[in-house]
Tab-separated table of C-alpha atoms and ligand atoms in Angstrom:
chain	number	residue	atom	x	y	z
M	1354	MET	CA	23.551	-0.283	25.205
M	1355	SER	CA	26.021	0.655	22.495
M	1356	ASP	CA	25.950	4.151	21.044
M	1357	SER	CA	24.344	2.925	17.884
M	1358	GLU	CA	21.615	1.261	19.889
M	1359	LEU	CA	20.776	4.562	21.539
M	1360	ASP	CA	19.485	5.668	18.174
M	1361	VAL	CA	16.420	7.570	17.096
M	1362	ASP	CA	13.819	5.390	18.681
M	1363	ALA	CA	13.967	6.638	22.197
M	1364	PHE	CA	11.251	8.790	20.586
M	1365	GLU	CA	9.299	5.910	19.126
M	1366	ASP	CA	6.053	7.289	20.487
M	1367	ILE	CA	6.051	10.322	18.245
M	1368	PRO	CA	5.103	9.640	14.638
M	1369	VAL	CA	8.109	9.727	12.387
M	1370	GLU	CA	6.465	12.283	10.141
M	1371	GLU	CA	6.004	14.700	13.056
M	1372	ARG	CA	9.478	14.793	14.372
M	1373	PRO	CA	12.968	15.633	13.289
M	1374	GLU	CA	15.525	12.858	13.159
M	1375	LYS	CA	16.879	12.285	16.614
M	1376	VAL	CA	20.273	10.768	16.206
M	1377	GLN	CA	22.390	10.607	19.335
M	1378	ARG	CA	25.381	9.001	17.655
M	1379	GLU	CA	28.343	11.299	17.159
M	1380	PRO	CA	28.476	12.391	13.516
M	1381	GLY	CA	31.273	10.581	11.755
M	1382	ARG	CA	30.953	7.426	13.842
M	1383	LYS	CA	30.015	4.400	11.838
M	1384	PHE	CA	26.400	3.327	12.031
M	1385	ALA	CA	26.240	-0.260	13.266
M	1386	TYR	CA	22.903	-1.714	12.308
M	1387	THR	CA	21.853	-4.311	14.851
M	1388	LYS	CA	18.090	-4.118	15.101
M	1389	LEU	CA	15.069	-2.774	13.337
M	1390	SER	CA	12.557	-0.309	14.745
M	1391	ALA	CA	9.260	0.771	13.231
M	1392	SER	CA	10.462	4.301	12.567
M	1393	MET	CA	13.645	2.999	10.909
M	1394	MET	CA	11.450	0.822	8.728
M	1395	LYS	CA	9.161	3.724	7.879
M	1396	THR	CA	12.088	5.940	6.951
M	1397	TRP	CA	13.638	3.173	4.854
M	1398	SER	CA	10.398	2.615	2.953
M	1399	LEU	CA	9.660	6.311	2.539
M	1400	CYS	CA	12.962	7.656	1.288
M	1401	LYS	CA	16.428	6.087	1.115
M	1402	ARG	CA	18.088	9.505	1.095
M	1403	LYS	CA	16.422	10.428	4.373
M	1404	PHE	CA	17.424	7.044	5.820
M	1405	HIS	CA	21.009	7.616	4.728
M	1406	GLN	CA	21.233	11.114	6.184
M	1407	SER	CA	19.501	10.185	9.395
M	1408	TYR	CA	21.115	6.863	10.220
M	1409	ILE	CA	24.333	6.630	8.232
M	1410	ASP	CA	25.472	10.250	8.163
M	1411	GLY	CA	23.984	10.699	11.657
M	1412	ILE	CA	23.040	14.298	10.982
M	1413	LYS	CA	21.423	15.701	14.080
M	1414	GLN	CA	18.693	18.249	13.591
M	1415	PRO	CA	17.338	20.880	15.986
M	1416	ALA	CA	14.103	19.912	17.707
M	1417	GLN	CA	10.916	21.435	16.325
M	1418	ALA	CA	8.138	22.912	18.455
M	1419	ASN	CA	5.658	20.115	17.704
M	1420	PHE	CA	8.242	17.572	18.649
M	1421	THR	CA	8.908	19.101	22.055
M	1422	LEU	CA	5.184	19.527	22.654
M	1423	GLY	CA	4.702	15.804	22.035
M	1424	THR	CA	7.638	14.901	24.279
M	1425	ALA	CA	6.425	17.058	27.174
M	1426	VAL	CA	2.839	15.737	26.947
M	1427	HIS	CA	4.076	12.147	26.707
M	1428	TYR	CA	6.317	12.614	29.726
M	1429	ALA	CA	3.538	14.021	31.932
M	1430	LEU	CA	1.225	11.173	30.851
M	1431	GLU	CA	3.934	8.622	31.512
M	1432	MET	CA	4.289	9.908	35.068
M	1433	ALA	CA	0.518	9.866	35.628
M	1434	ASN	CA	0.170	6.358	34.192
M	1435	SER	CA	3.112	5.066	36.266
M	1436	SER	CA	1.413	6.316	39.397
M	1437	LEU	CA	-1.924	4.764	38.326
M	1438	MET	CA	-0.213	1.468	37.579
M	1439	LYS	CA	1.002	1.272	41.195
M	1440	ASN	CA	-2.213	2.594	42.671
M	1441	PRO	CA	-5.282	2.429	40.358
M	1442	ARG	CA	-7.724	5.253	41.154
M	1443	GLU	CA	-9.566	8.282	39.787
M	1444	LEU	CA	-7.158	11.186	39.702
M	1445	ASN	CA	-8.362	13.995	41.944
M	1446	PRO	CA	-8.251	17.653	40.755
M	1447	MET	CA	-5.057	18.326	42.706
M	1448	GLU	CA	-3.299	15.401	41.066
M	1449	VAL	CA	-4.485	16.495	37.620
M	1450	ALA	CA	-3.138	19.984	38.360
M	1451	SER	CA	0.215	18.551	39.478
M	1452	TYR	CA	0.693	16.610	36.201
M	1453	ILE	CA	-0.247	19.692	34.219
M	1454	ARG	CA	2.343	21.632	36.235
M	1455	LEU	CA	4.882	18.976	35.354
M	1456	PHE	CA	4.079	19.489	31.667
M	1457	VAL	CA	4.299	23.283	32.048
M	1458	ASN	CA	7.694	22.985	33.752
M	1459	ILE	CA	9.146	20.969	30.894
M	1460	ALA	CA	7.363	23.007	28.262
M	1461	SER	CA	8.504	26.351	29.665
M	1462	LYS	CA	12.116	25.317	29.115
M	1463	GLU	CA	11.418	24.074	25.615
M	1464	PHE	CA	8.967	26.392	23.896
M	1465	ALA	CA	8.546	29.562	25.905
M	1466	PRO	CA	8.326	31.629	22.675
M	1467	ASN	CA	5.265	29.638	21.596
M	1468	PRO	CA	2.595	30.317	24.216
M	1469	GLU	CA	-0.169	28.730	22.113
M	1470	LEU	CA	1.646	25.410	22.485
M	1471	PHE	CA	1.186	25.692	26.259
M	1472	ASP	CA	-2.558	25.927	25.739
M	1473	GLU	CA	-2.657	23.064	23.270
M	1474	GLY	CA	-0.581	20.817	25.537
M	1475	THR	CA	-2.472	21.782	28.670
M	1476	ASP	CA	-5.847	21.199	27.010
M	1477	MET	CA	-5.008	17.762	25.659
M	1478	LEU	CA	-3.410	16.686	28.912
M	1479	LYS	CA	-6.279	17.921	31.064
M	1480	ARG	CA	-8.831	16.160	28.864
M	1481	GLU	CA	-6.956	12.880	29.034
M	1482	LEU	CA	-6.233	13.045	32.763
M	1483	GLN	CA	-9.853	13.822	33.565
M	1484	SER	CA	-11.250	11.164	31.236
M	1485	GLY	CA	-12.378	7.802	32.512
M	1486	HIS	CA	-10.085	6.439	29.840
M	1487	ILE	CA	-6.982	6.830	31.953
M	1488	SER	CA	-8.418	5.949	35.359
M	1489	HIS	CA	-10.250	2.714	34.624
M	1490	ASP	CA	-7.446	0.830	32.939
M	1491	LYS	CA	-5.633	-2.111	34.510
M	1492	ILE	CA	-2.175	-0.943	33.480
M	1493	ILE	CA	0.507	-3.617	33.212
M	1494	GLY	CA	3.229	-1.691	31.411
M	1495	ILE	CA	4.387	1.879	30.803
M	1496	GLU	CA	7.002	2.815	28.217
M	1497	ASP	CA	7.395	-0.907	27.821
M	1498	GLU	CA	10.596	-1.699	25.935
M	1499	PHE	CA	10.882	-4.652	23.612
M	1500	ASP	CA	14.058	-5.987	22.042
M	1501	ILE	CA	13.181	-9.345	20.571
M	1502	VAL	CA	14.460	-11.632	17.843
M	1503	THR	CA	11.547	-12.888	15.762
M	1504	PRO	CA	11.336	-16.616	14.885
M	1505	GLU	CA	12.584	-15.590	11.410
M	1506	GLY	CA	15.742	-14.095	12.930
M	1507	VAL	CA	15.035	-10.331	12.719
M	1508	ARG	CA	15.816	-8.319	15.851
M	1509	ILE	CA	13.079	-5.750	16.476
M	1510	TYR	CA	12.924	-3.105	19.136
M	1511	GLY	CA	10.896	-0.170	20.357
M	1512	PHE	CA	8.836	1.212	23.211
M	1513	MET	CA	5.105	0.996	23.797
M	1514	ASP	CA	3.434	3.862	25.645
M	1515	LYS	CA	1.017	1.766	27.693
M	1516	LEU	CA	-0.095	-1.845	28.051
M	1517	VAL	CA	-3.487	-2.566	29.556
M	1518	GLU	CA	-4.966	-5.918	30.559
M	1519	VAL	CA	-8.551	-5.882	29.290
M	1520	ASP	CA	-9.273	-9.408	30.601
M	1521	SER	CA	-7.240	-12.546	31.242
M	1522	ASN	CA	-7.257	-13.275	27.499
M	1523	THR	CA	-6.920	-9.770	26.064
M	1524	ILE	CA	-4.184	-7.152	26.138
M	1525	LYS	CA	-4.426	-3.611	24.776
M	1526	ILE	CA	-1.493	-1.582	23.481
M	1527	VAL	CA	-2.118	2.160	23.752
M	1528	ASP	CA	-0.094	4.547	21.630
M	1529	TYR	CA	-0.528	8.237	22.476
M	1530	LYS	CA	-0.637	10.598	19.542
M	1531	THR	CA	-0.370	14.372	19.613
M	1532	SER	CA	-0.722	14.807	15.868
M	1533	ARG	CA	-3.507	16.953	14.425
M	1534	THR	CA	-4.809	14.371	12.008
M	1535	ALA	CA	-5.863	10.857	12.898
M	1536	MET	CA	-4.960	7.822	10.859
M	1537	SER	CA	-7.816	6.140	9.055
M	1538	TYR	CA	-8.849	2.676	10.222
M	1539	ASP	CA	-7.407	1.120	7.048
M	1540	ASP	CA	-4.120	3.015	7.318
M	1541	ALA	CA	-3.803	1.993	10.963
M	1542	ARG	CA	-4.199	-1.666	10.030
M	1543	SER	CA	-1.270	-1.475	7.669
M	1544	ASP	CA	0.887	0.898	9.725
M	1545	TYR	CA	4.378	-0.467	10.464
M	1546	GLN	CA	4.408	0.785	14.030
M	1547	ILE	CA	1.085	-0.875	14.838
M	1548	ALA	CA	2.188	-4.079	13.096
M	1549	MET	CA	5.445	-4.123	15.049
M	1550	TYR	CA	3.705	-3.550	18.388
M	1551	ASP	CA	1.285	-6.341	17.559
M	1552	LEU	CA	4.117	-8.738	16.778
M	1553	ALA	CA	6.212	-7.663	19.787
M	1554	VAL	CA	3.299	-8.189	22.181
M	1555	ALA	CA	2.419	-11.546	20.611
M	1556	LEU	CA	6.018	-12.685	21.217
M	1557	LYS	CA	6.494	-11.051	24.603
M	1558	PHE	CA	3.085	-11.813	26.125
M	1559	PRO	CA	1.925	-15.069	24.477
M	1560	GLN	CA	-0.493	-15.702	27.362
M	1561	TYR	CA	-2.899	-13.142	25.821
M	1562	GLU	CA	-4.773	-14.623	22.904
M	1563	ASN	CA	-6.312	-11.302	21.793
M	1564	ARG	CA	-4.488	-8.086	21.132
M	1565	ILE	CA	-6.127	-4.693	20.679
M	1566	LEU	CA	-4.121	-1.773	19.351
M	1567	GLU	CA	-5.365	1.672	20.212
M	1568	LEU	CA	-4.108	4.924	18.752
M	1569	ARG	CA	-5.197	7.510	21.292
M	1570	TYR	CA	-5.444	10.977	19.745
M	1571	LEU	CA	-4.991	13.441	22.588
M	1572	ARG	CA	-6.091	16.556	20.729
M	1573	ASN	CA	-9.674	15.375	20.381
M	1574	GLY	CA	-9.790	12.515	22.888
M	1575	GLU	CA	-10.725	10.018	20.168
M	1576	SER	CA	-9.223	6.624	19.466
M	1577	VAL	CA	-8.632	4.509	16.396
M	1578	THR	CA	-8.706	0.879	17.499
M	1579	VAL	CA	-7.632	-2.088	15.417
M	1580	ARG	CA	-6.995	-5.799	15.681
M	1581	ARG	CA	-4.706	-7.517	13.261
M	1582	THR	CA	-5.238	-10.981	11.861
M	1583	GLN	CA	-2.760	-13.892	11.898
M	1584	GLU	CA	-2.466	-13.539	8.130
M	1585	GLU	CA	-1.513	-9.856	8.482
M	1586	MET	CA	1.081	-10.758	11.089
M	1587	TYR	CA	2.502	-13.463	8.855
M	1588	ARG	CA	2.851	-11.014	5.971
M	1589	PHE	CA	4.475	-8.435	8.247
M	1590	LYS	CA	7.039	-10.989	9.420
M	1591	LEU	CA	7.977	-11.653	5.803
M	1592	LEU	CA	8.262	-7.916	5.211
M	1593	LEU	CA	10.597	-7.610	8.211
M	1594	VAL	CA	12.876	-10.252	6.736
M	1595	GLY	CA	12.915	-8.400	3.414
M	1596	VAL	CA	13.612	-4.957	4.919
M	1597	ASP	CA	16.256	-6.332	7.288
M	1598	ALA	CA	18.087	-7.998	4.385
M	1599	ALA	CA	17.754	-4.903	2.169
M	1600	ILE	CA	19.204	-2.597	4.855
M	1601	LYS	CA	22.117	-4.979	5.433
M	1602	GLU	CA	22.809	-5.135	1.722
M	1603	TYR	CA	22.614	-1.350	1.429
M	1604	LEU	CA	25.043	-0.899	4.328
M	1605	ALA	CA	27.455	-3.369	2.810
M	1606	ASN	CA	27.596	-1.281	-0.376
M	1607	ILE	CA	27.277	2.255	0.979
M	1608	LYS	CA	28.187	5.036	-1.351
M	1609	GLU	CA	26.897	8.573	-1.041
M	1610	ALA	CA	23.337	9.532	-0.128
M	1611	PRO	CA	21.028	8.431	-2.956
M	1612	ALA	CA	18.411	10.594	-4.681
M	1613	GLY	CA	15.388	11.457	-2.535
M	1614	THR	CA	11.959	9.964	-3.107
M	1615	ILE	CA	9.366	12.723	-2.911
M	1616	ASN	CA	6.609	11.732	-0.493
M	1617	ASP	CA	3.807	13.163	1.626
M	1618	PHE	CA	6.118	14.032	4.507
M	1619	CYS	CA	8.885	15.905	2.672
M	1620	ASN	CA	7.697	19.179	4.113
M	1621	TRP	CA	8.465	17.914	7.613
M	1622	CYS	CA	11.724	16.288	6.617
M	1623	SER	CA	14.682	17.827	8.440
M	1624	TYR	CA	16.858	17.396	5.355
M	1625	ASN	CA	14.564	18.962	2.764
M	1626	LYS	CA	16.588	22.154	2.346
M	1627	SER	CA	19.622	20.177	1.210
M	1628	CYS	CA	17.630	17.661	-0.813
M	1629	PRO	CA	18.039	18.316	-4.572
M	1630	GLU	CA	14.826	16.468	-5.462
M	1631	TYR	CA	12.758	18.465	-2.971
M	1632	VAL	CA	14.335	21.806	-3.895
M	1633	ASP	CA	13.803	20.982	-7.557
M	1634	ARG	CA	10.141	20.120	-7.018
M	1635	VAL	CA	9.278	23.223	-5.021
M	1636	ASN	CA	10.988	25.397	-7.609
M	1637	THR	CA	9.288	23.760	-10.551
M	1638	PHE	CA	6.431	25.514	-12.245
M	1639	LEU	CA	3.681	23.559	-13.893
M	1640	PRO	CA	4.502	22.810	-17.512
M	1641	GLU	CA	2.033	23.924	-20.117
M	1642	ALA	CA	-0.618	21.238	-20.534
M	1643	PRO	CA	0.249	19.256	-23.639
M	1644	SER	CA	-2.356	17.930	-26.024
M	1645	THR	CA	-3.348	14.368	-25.193
M	1646	HIS	CA	-2.610	13.414	-28.788
M	1647	ALA	CA	0.968	14.644	-28.462
M	1648	LEU	CA	1.645	12.198	-25.627
M	1649	THR	CA	2.694	8.615	-26.041
M	1650	ASP	CA	1.561	6.237	-23.296
M	1651	GLU	CA	5.033	6.416	-21.784
M	1652	SER	CA	5.221	10.208	-21.701
M	1653	PHE	CA	1.614	10.270	-20.444
M	1654	VAL	CA	2.669	8.299	-17.333
M	1655	GLU	CA	5.745	10.521	-16.878
M	1656	THR	CA	3.631	13.683	-17.132
M	1657	TRP	CA	1.122	12.235	-14.675
M	1658	GLU	CA	3.895	11.578	-12.147
M	1659	LYS	CA	5.512	14.963	-12.635
M	1660	VAL	CA	2.271	16.897	-12.184
M	1661	THR	CA	1.339	14.779	-9.154
M	1662	SER	CA	4.655	15.445	-7.444
M	1663	ILE	CA	4.432	19.182	-8.196
M	1664	ILE	CA	0.944	19.263	-6.668
M	1665	LYS	CA	2.222	17.381	-3.630
M	1666	ALA	CA	5.122	19.791	-3.143
M	1667	ALA	CA	2.792	22.772	-3.642
M	1668	GLU	CA	0.347	21.390	-1.057
M	1669	GLN	CA	3.193	20.944	1.391
M	1670	TRP	CA	4.276	24.508	0.779
M	1671	LYS	CA	0.744	25.693	1.386
M	1672	ASP	CA	0.614	23.801	4.697
M	1673	GLN	CA	3.863	25.429	5.736
M	1674	LEU	CA	2.598	28.860	4.657
M	1675	LYS	CA	-0.548	28.352	6.738
M	1676	ILE	CA	1.574	27.684	9.832
M	1677	TRP	CA	3.650	30.796	9.149
M	1678	ALA	CA	0.493	32.818	8.430
M	1679	VAL	CA	-0.909	31.981	11.878
M	1680	GLU	CA	2.374	33.112	13.472
M	1681	ARG	CA	2.372	36.361	11.466
M	1682	LEU	CA	-1.294	37.066	12.158
M	1683	ASN	CA	-0.742	36.535	15.889
M	1684	ALA	CA	2.162	38.967	15.803
M	1685	SER	CA	0.330	41.563	13.674
M	1686	PRO	CA	-1.458	44.374	15.619
M	1687	ASP	CA	-4.517	44.296	13.312
M	1688	THR	CA	-4.358	40.555	12.513
M	1689	ARG	CA	-3.779	41.164	8.816
M	1690	ILE	CA	-0.948	40.406	6.411
M	1691	PHE	CA	-0.986	43.097	3.722
M	1692	GLY	CA	0.112	42.438	0.142
M	1693	LYS	CA	0.134	45.062	-2.638
M	1694	GLU	CA	-3.535	44.669	-3.486
M	1695	ARG	CA	-4.744	41.807	-1.398
M	1696	GLU	CA	-4.551	40.867	2.245
M	1697	ILE	CA	-4.663	37.691	4.289
M	1698	PHE	CA	-6.912	37.658	7.351
M	1699	PRO	CA	-8.201	34.994	9.763
M	1700	LEU	CA	-11.750	33.780	9.337
M	1701	THR	CA	-13.452	32.132	12.257
M	1702	THR	CA	-16.270	29.781	11.402
M	1703	THR	CA	-18.640	27.915	13.660
M	1704	THR	CA	-20.203	24.520	13.310
M	1705	LYS	CA	-23.317	23.193	15.001
M	1706	ASP	CA	-23.439	19.823	16.671
M	1707	TYR	CA	-26.610	18.399	18.149
M	1708	ASP	CA	-26.523	16.214	21.246
M	1709	VAL	CA	-27.824	12.857	19.957
M	1710	SER	CA	-29.049	11.735	23.370
M	1711	VAL	CA	-31.250	14.860	23.682
M	1712	VAL	CA	-32.493	14.896	20.063
M	1713	GLY	CA	-33.237	11.159	20.365
M	1714	LYS	CA	-35.668	11.885	23.181
M	1715	LEU	CA	-37.383	14.784	21.405
M	1716	VAL	CA	-37.778	13.493	17.835
M	1717	PRO	CA	-39.776	10.259	17.247
M	1718	LEU	CA	-37.488	7.290	16.543
M	1719	ASP	CA	-39.233	6.564	13.196
M	1720	ASP	CA	-38.421	10.065	11.970
M	1721	LEU	CA	-34.901	9.859	13.291
M	1722	LEU	CA	-34.290	6.646	11.355
M	1723	GLY	CA	-36.349	7.777	8.353
M	1724	THR	CA	-38.420	4.569	8.324
M	1725	ARG	CA	-41.532	6.572	7.361
M	1726	THR	CA	-40.032	9.429	5.413
M	1727	GLY	CA	-37.167	7.578	3.726
M	1728	GLU	CA	-34.913	10.441	4.865
M	1729	PRO	CA	-32.903	9.383	7.947
M	1730	LEU	CA	-31.911	12.299	10.191
M	1731	VAL	CA	-28.909	10.472	11.594
M	1732	LYS	CA	-26.013	8.830	9.829
M	1733	ILE	CA	-23.840	5.965	11.063
M	1734	ASN	CA	-20.218	6.928	11.616
M	1735	LYS	CA	-18.494	4.118	9.699
M	1736	LYS	CA	-15.152	4.383	11.465
M	1737	LYS	CA	-16.695	4.469	14.941
M	1738	LEU	CA	-19.018	1.565	14.158
M	1739	GLU	CA	-16.076	-0.514	12.903
M	1740	THR	CA	-14.022	0.364	15.983
M	1741	TYR	CA	-16.980	-0.575	18.187
M	1742	LEU	CA	-17.406	-3.932	16.431
M	1743	SER	CA	-13.677	-4.580	16.535
M	1744	ASN	CA	-13.571	-3.881	20.292
M	1745	LYS	CA	-16.614	-6.030	20.908
M	1746	GLY	CA	-15.099	-8.971	19.059
M	1747	ASP	CA	-18.572	-10.509	18.544
M	1748	ARG	CA	-18.342	-12.232	15.158
M	1749	LYS	CA	-22.084	-12.921	14.854
M	1750	LEU	CA	-22.901	-9.289	15.533
M	1751	THR	CA	-20.240	-8.128	13.058
M	1752	LYS	CA	-21.666	-10.481	10.406
M	1753	LYS	CA	-25.231	-9.219	10.938
M	1754	VAL	CA	-24.110	-5.593	10.800
M	1755	ASP	CA	-22.117	-6.360	7.640
M	1756	GLU	CA	-25.295	-7.758	6.082
M	1757	ALA	CA	-26.975	-4.406	6.687
M	1758	CYS	CA	-24.193	-2.629	4.826
M	1759	ILE	CA	-25.126	-0.981	1.542
M	1760	VAL	CA	-22.167	-0.925	-0.819
M	1761	LYS	CA	-22.153	2.008	-3.221
M	1762	VAL	CA	-19.877	1.930	-6.235
M	1763	ASN	CA	-18.143	5.261	-6.628
M	1764	ALA	CA	-16.849	6.777	-9.821
M	1765	PRO	CA	-13.560	5.079	-10.769
M	1766	GLN	CA	-10.406	6.740	-9.512
M	1767	ILE	CA	-7.204	6.750	-11.470
M	1768	ARG	CA	-4.177	5.376	-9.617
M	1769	ILE	CA	-0.588	4.740	-10.562
M	1770	LYS	CA	1.604	1.809	-9.415
M	1771	ASN	CA	4.700	-0.158	-10.402
M	1772	LYS	CA	4.325	-2.450	-13.425
M	1773	LYS	CA	4.272	-6.170	-12.602
U	1058	LIG	S1	12.822	16.006	1.443
U	1058	LIG	FE1	11.683	14.193	0.865
U	1058	LIG	S2	12.856	13.358	-0.839
U	1058	LIG	FE2	14.221	14.753	0.247
U	1058	LIG	S3	15.304	13.538	1.769
U	1058	LIG	FE3	13.524	14.353	2.781
U	1058	LIG	S4	11.957	12.744	2.548
U	1058	LIG	FE4	13.567	12.337	1.033
């Protein structure tokens, strides 16, 4: 591998928005673009300035706590899965404890000052190692690397956390996630990383007709599962050609880092402090609301964009402040942060969840479904139902369930997009 090929994507498994840029190339050495990874593609699409600083300037950033947490959890899981691949079995309590110890050993070197991260990592690891999810898989690949040239001539590369043979016709790609929020089903379908895994597996393992892509969220033990259609793959291949050509053209005409494009992940961007657009946004106060009559259509769209980006930056600031607030409250003897007249304090709330299997036995089915009262007591979880149907792959069943779907038209939302 050349130095440039060692690039950021040794950390492919951690969402790009969660991690700092991980450039191993010496700063000052020329970036030689040879192949495209999903995270490179995401960065390119999100913000050209970030792409420039990360890949071309090769600015290395210090690791953040969440990043090291993800790395340590991934490593312990990789070891457990490698062992299960050689010898499929239920992990016994001693084995579970040994993988948790492995995590603790790595973690203690990385984030000793953050003890709550130990608990978070230990909890998610224990849950996964004890779940049937990990023990009943027929694992055929761990940290599986792909470096393939597509039929259209684009070289793609990356690593897949786990490959599982579901049956002789079906392969499942598992991607472990340590992020706090899960992707929606629709976002997962259009996610570059998922699309690239789907394409890589289709090219690398053509013997499997069906491919299932599972995003496994370790914090809550839930999965988002998708299948992509041939049409979606075709469109992604075209996109790859376009992005590949655009990056090559950009590199052939490199000047200085371009202006940043404010986006949802700026707050986690390692370069935000030196980014004029970001600094400008966070320092901008809301302008006084103009009268609608004083705005032309053109200035109306400009005002819309400006206010939206200010809100976005403010929300990101608030997220950051919440993280700092938790740290301050933990460090404060009376768990309070005192201002002049007001104070910030933690509020613990509880939620109630009923066990469906128990309630189902106690309450008559008619009442549960509301067939008599017209007021159902249970509600279908749309995302879980769609994941279930997708996993089942039974078209007739999916069609019948679709027929039972009641489509409600919501109030129109206002969106903004590029003019055609
Ligand atoms: S802060 Fe946002 S706009 Fe600035 S470089 Fe990072 S991603 Fe781009």
